[in-house]
Amino acid sequence: MRVAISSGLVERIVALAAAEPHREICGLLLGTQDWIEEIVPAANVATDPTVRFEVDPAVQFDVMRAARAGGRALIGCYHSHPAGQATPSRIDAATIGRIGEYWLICDGQKVRAWQADTTASFVEVVLSVQPRACVTS
C-alpha cells in the first residue's frame, strides 16, 4: 500500500512537532485513499499530552460536517511521539478509530505512515513524498 503527500505537508508536521517538543501534537488528514491533500492541526486535549493524544472533538466535528457538505474526506490523523519512535505505540493500537484510516507519526525528524489493519493493529504504508503544494487549515 502507498499514499502520497506533499513535501510541504510533511515539513509542516515536522515543524509543528518541533514547536512543541515535550507534548504530542496532533491533527487530521483529509484527502483520498491515494493522496493526503490537507492537514488540519488540532489541539491535543488528552489528559496527559506528553504521552498520548486526543484530537479536539470540535475540530473533528467541523471536518466531518465539511466533508458531508462536499468537502475533502477525513482519512485519518497525525501525531508526534516526542520521546519515541515514529511507530504506533500500545496506546495508539488501543485507540484505533476506524479500520483503513491512515495514521502519520512523527518522531521529530521523520514522518512514517501507518494504516489501521484491524481494531488493534497497524500495517506500515509507503509514504510517497511529492513536490506538490501543501494545504493546511
PDB file of C-alpha atoms in Angstrom:
ATOM      1  CA  MET A   1       0.000   0.000   0.000  1.00  0.00           C
ATOM      2  CA  ARG A   2       1.158   3.535  -0.794  1.00  0.00           C
ATOM      3  CA  VAL A   3      -0.172   7.013  -0.043  1.00  0.00           C
ATOM      4  CA  ALA A   4       1.179  10.278  -1.446  1.00  0.00           C
ATOM      5  CA  ILE A   5       1.671  13.539   0.425  1.00  0.00           C
ATOM      6  CA  SER A   6       3.326  16.831  -0.481  1.00  0.00           C
ATOM      7  CA  SER A   7       6.739  17.652   0.908  1.00  0.00           C
ATOM      8  CA  GLY A   8       5.215  20.864   2.261  1.00  0.00           C
ATOM      9  CA  LEU A   9       2.749  18.949   4.428  1.00  0.00           C
ATOM     10  CA  VAL A  10       5.480  16.677   5.786  1.00  0.00           C
ATOM     11  CA  GLU A  11       7.614  19.737   6.580  1.00  0.00           C
ATOM     12  CA  ARG A  12       4.621  21.349   8.328  1.00  0.00           C
ATOM     13  CA  ILE A  13       4.048  18.293  10.560  1.00  0.00           C
ATOM     14  CA  VAL A  14       7.749  18.182  11.487  1.00  0.00           C
ATOM     15  CA  ALA A  15       7.682  21.935  12.262  1.00  0.00           C
ATOM     16  CA  LEU A  16       4.572  21.592  14.431  1.00  0.00           C
ATOM     17  CA  ALA A  17       6.240  18.748  16.364  1.00  0.00           C
ATOM     18  CA  ALA A  18       9.439  20.792  16.785  1.00  0.00           C
ATOM     19  CA  ALA A  19       7.439  23.717  18.169  1.00  0.00           C
ATOM     20  CA  GLU A  20       6.118  21.501  21.000  1.00  0.00           C
ATOM     21  CA  PRO A  21       8.965  19.076  21.740  1.00  0.00           C
ATOM     22  CA  HIS A  22       7.557  17.847  25.072  1.00  0.00           C
ATOM     23  CA  ARG A  23       3.933  17.205  24.002  1.00  0.00           C
ATOM     24  CA  GLU A  24       2.308  15.131  21.322  1.00  0.00           C
ATOM     25  CA  ILE A  25       0.949  17.377  18.583  1.00  0.00           C
ATOM     26  CA  CYS A  26      -1.992  16.131  16.547  1.00  0.00           C
ATOM     27  CA  GLY A  27      -4.375  16.849  13.736  1.00  0.00           C
ATOM     28  CA  LEU A  28      -6.475  15.355  10.978  1.00  0.00           C
ATOM     29  CA  LEU A  29      -5.704  14.168   7.452  1.00  0.00           C
ATOM     30  CA  LEU A  30      -8.001  14.974   4.541  1.00  0.00           C
ATOM     31  CA  GLY A  31      -7.945  13.580   1.024  1.00  0.00           C
ATOM     32  CA  THR A  32      -8.392  10.264  -0.758  1.00  0.00           C
ATOM     33  CA  GLN A  33      -7.085   6.737  -0.228  1.00  0.00           C
ATOM     34  CA  ASP A  34      -4.181   7.606  -2.568  1.00  0.00           C
ATOM     35  CA  TRP A  35      -3.398  11.209  -1.630  1.00  0.00           C
ATOM     36  CA  ILE A  36      -3.197  13.142   1.640  1.00  0.00           C
ATOM     37  CA  GLU A  37      -4.271  16.551   0.347  1.00  0.00           C
ATOM     38  CA  GLU A  38      -4.580  18.585   3.532  1.00  0.00           C
ATOM     39  CA  ILE A  39      -3.766  18.569   7.228  1.00  0.00           C
ATOM     40  CA  VAL A  40      -5.907  20.221   9.876  1.00  0.00           C
ATOM     41  CA  PRO A  41      -3.917  20.927  13.060  1.00  0.00           C
ATOM     42  CA  ALA A  42      -5.919  20.459  16.262  1.00  0.00           C
ATOM     43  CA  ALA A  43      -5.394  20.974  19.955  1.00  0.00           C
ATOM     44  CA  ASN A  44      -4.331  17.882  21.863  1.00  0.00           C
ATOM     45  CA  VAL A  45      -6.969  17.607  24.591  1.00  0.00           C
ATOM     46  CA  ALA A  46      -5.632  14.395  26.172  1.00  0.00           C
ATOM     47  CA  THR A  47      -5.349  14.391  29.954  1.00  0.00           C
ATOM     48  CA  ASP A  48      -1.595  13.736  29.607  1.00  0.00           C
ATOM     49  CA  PRO A  49      -0.451  15.168  26.256  1.00  0.00           C
ATOM     50  CA  THR A  50       3.160  14.202  26.967  1.00  0.00           C
ATOM     51  CA  VAL A  51       2.400  10.528  26.282  1.00  0.00           C
ATOM     52  CA  ARG A  52      -0.860  10.410  24.319  1.00  0.00           C
ATOM     53  CA  PHE A  53      -3.033  12.442  22.006  1.00  0.00           C
ATOM     54  CA  GLU A  54      -6.709  13.168  21.605  1.00  0.00           C
ATOM     55  CA  VAL A  55      -7.842  15.402  18.752  1.00  0.00           C
ATOM     56  CA  ASP A  56     -10.076  18.270  19.863  1.00  0.00           C
ATOM     57  CA  PRO A  57     -13.613  16.953  19.165  1.00  0.00           C
ATOM     58  CA  ALA A  58     -14.782  20.368  17.914  1.00  0.00           C
ATOM     59  CA  VAL A  59     -12.197  20.250  15.119  1.00  0.00           C
ATOM     60  CA  GLN A  60     -13.170  16.690  14.269  1.00  0.00           C
ATOM     61  CA  PHE A  61     -16.873  17.578  14.077  1.00  0.00           C
ATOM     62  CA  ASP A  62     -16.129  20.622  11.883  1.00  0.00           C
ATOM     63  CA  VAL A  63     -14.125  18.468   9.460  1.00  0.00           C
ATOM     64  CA  MET A  64     -16.831  15.783   9.346  1.00  0.00           C
ATOM     65  CA  ARG A  65     -19.533  18.411   8.753  1.00  0.00           C
ATOM     66  CA  ALA A  66     -17.487  19.961   5.912  1.00  0.00           C
ATOM     67  CA  ALA A  67     -16.929  16.524   4.336  1.00  0.00           C
ATOM     68  CA  ARG A  68     -20.688  15.808   4.387  1.00  0.00           C
ATOM     69  CA  ALA A  69     -21.223  19.151   2.638  1.00  0.00           C
ATOM     70  CA  GLY A  70     -18.913  18.131  -0.205  1.00  0.00           C
ATOM     71  CA  GLY A  71     -15.503  18.962   1.249  1.00  0.00           C
ATOM     72  CA  ARG A  72     -12.478  16.732   1.456  1.00  0.00           C
ATOM     73  CA  ALA A  73     -12.902  13.374   3.189  1.00  0.00           C
ATOM     74  CA  LEU A  74     -11.456  12.663   6.621  1.00  0.00           C
ATOM     75  CA  ILE A  75      -8.972   9.832   6.021  1.00  0.00           C
ATOM     76  CA  GLY A  76      -7.010   9.726   9.261  1.00  0.00           C
ATOM     77  CA  CYS A  77      -4.902  11.606  11.750  1.00  0.00           C
ATOM     78  CA  TYR A  78      -1.335  12.553  12.544  1.00  0.00           C
ATOM     79  CA  HIS A  79       0.523  12.957  15.796  1.00  0.00           C
ATOM     80  CA  SER A  80       4.016  13.054  17.215  1.00  0.00           C
ATOM     81  CA  HIS A  81       5.986  10.859  19.569  1.00  0.00           C
ATOM     82  CA  PRO A  82       8.341  13.406  21.172  1.00  0.00           C
ATOM     83  CA  ALA A  83      10.344  10.822  23.114  1.00  0.00           C
ATOM     84  CA  GLY A  84       9.814   7.794  20.927  1.00  0.00           C
ATOM     85  CA  GLN A  85       9.869   6.225  17.504  1.00  0.00           C
ATOM     86  CA  ALA A  86       7.623   7.014  14.545  1.00  0.00           C
ATOM     87  CA  THR A  87       5.872   3.692  15.137  1.00  0.00           C
ATOM     88  CA  PRO A  88       2.473   3.037  16.722  1.00  0.00           C
ATOM     89  CA  SER A  89       2.547   2.664  20.487  1.00  0.00           C
ATOM     90  CA  ARG A  90       0.393   0.327  22.573  1.00  0.00           C
ATOM     91  CA  ILE A  91      -1.784   3.349  23.380  1.00  0.00           C
ATOM     92  CA  ASP A  92      -2.154   4.062  19.649  1.00  0.00           C
ATOM     93  CA  ALA A  93      -3.201   0.455  18.987  1.00  0.00           C
ATOM     94  CA  ALA A  94      -5.752   0.648  21.793  1.00  0.00           C
ATOM     95  CA  THR A  95      -7.360   3.785  20.339  1.00  0.00           C
ATOM     96  CA  ILE A  96      -7.777   2.901  16.653  1.00  0.00           C
ATOM     97  CA  GLY A  97     -10.953   4.542  15.412  1.00  0.00           C
ATOM     98  CA  ARG A  98     -11.738   3.066  12.006  1.00  0.00           C
ATOM     99  CA  ILE A  99     -10.130   0.240  10.078  1.00  0.00           C
ATOM    100  CA  GLY A 100      -8.475   1.640   6.950  1.00  0.00           C
ATOM    101  CA  GLU A 101      -7.710   5.102   8.315  1.00  0.00           C
ATOM    102  CA  TYR A 102      -4.186   6.472   7.990  1.00  0.00           C
ATOM    103  CA  TRP A 103      -2.046   7.486  10.923  1.00  0.00           C
ATOM    104  CA  LEU A 104       1.059   9.580  10.305  1.00  0.00           C
ATOM    105  CA  ILE A 105       3.502   9.515  13.198  1.00  0.00           C
ATOM    106  CA  CYS A 106       6.378  11.975  13.553  1.00  0.00           C
ATOM    107  CA  ASP A 107       9.345  11.279  15.811  1.00  0.00           C
ATOM    108  CA  GLY A 108      10.561  14.865  15.490  1.00  0.00           C
ATOM    109  CA  GLN A 109      12.694  14.266  12.401  1.00  0.00           C
ATOM    110  CA  LYS A 110      10.795  11.915  10.143  1.00  0.00           C
ATOM    111  CA  VAL A 111       7.207  11.013   9.424  1.00  0.00           C
ATOM    112  CA  ARG A 112       6.049   7.453   8.776  1.00  0.00           C
ATOM    113  CA  ALA A 113       2.633   6.282   7.574  1.00  0.00           C
ATOM    114  CA  TRP A 114       0.517   3.513   9.048  1.00  0.00           C
ATOM    115  CA  GLN A 115      -2.916   2.170   8.235  1.00  0.00           C
ATOM    116  CA  ALA A 116      -5.295   0.649  10.763  1.00  0.00           C
ATOM    117  CA  ASP A 117      -5.420  -3.001   9.746  1.00  0.00           C
ATOM    118  CA  THR A 118      -7.694  -4.310  12.487  1.00  0.00           C
ATOM    119  CA  THR A 119      -9.215  -2.761  15.576  1.00  0.00           C
ATOM    120  CA  ALA A 120      -5.893  -3.307  17.380  1.00  0.00           C
ATOM    121  CA  SER A 121      -3.056  -3.221  14.841  1.00  0.00           C
ATOM    122  CA  PHE A 122      -1.441  -1.216  12.061  1.00  0.00           C
ATOM    123  CA  VAL A 123       0.497  -2.007   8.896  1.00  0.00           C
ATOM    124  CA  GLU A 124       3.136   0.349   7.571  1.00  0.00           C
ATOM    125  CA  VAL A 125       2.302   2.147   4.346  1.00  0.00           C
ATOM    126  CA  VAL A 126       4.827   3.595   1.910  1.00  0.00           C
ATOM    127  CA  LEU A 127       4.662   7.386   2.269  1.00  0.00           C
ATOM    128  CA  SER A 128       5.385   8.813  -1.165  1.00  0.00           C
ATOM    129  CA  VAL A 129       6.535  12.412  -0.594  1.00  0.00           C
ATOM    130  CA  GLN A 130       5.846  14.546  -3.658  1.00  0.00           C
ATOM    131  CA  PRO A 131       6.967  18.080  -4.541  1.00  0.00           C
ATOM    132  CA  ARG A 132       3.416  19.457  -4.613  1.00  0.00           C
ATOM    133  CA  ALA A 133       1.782  22.437  -2.923  1.00  0.00           C
ATOM    134  CA  CYS A 134       0.623  21.914   0.635  1.00  0.00           C
ATOM    135  CA  VAL A 135      -2.686  22.838   2.240  1.00  0.00           C
ATOM    136  CA  THR A 136      -3.110  23.348   5.958  1.00  0.00           C
ATOM    137  CA  SER A 137      -6.125  24.692   7.714  1.00  0.00           C
TER     138      SER A 137
END
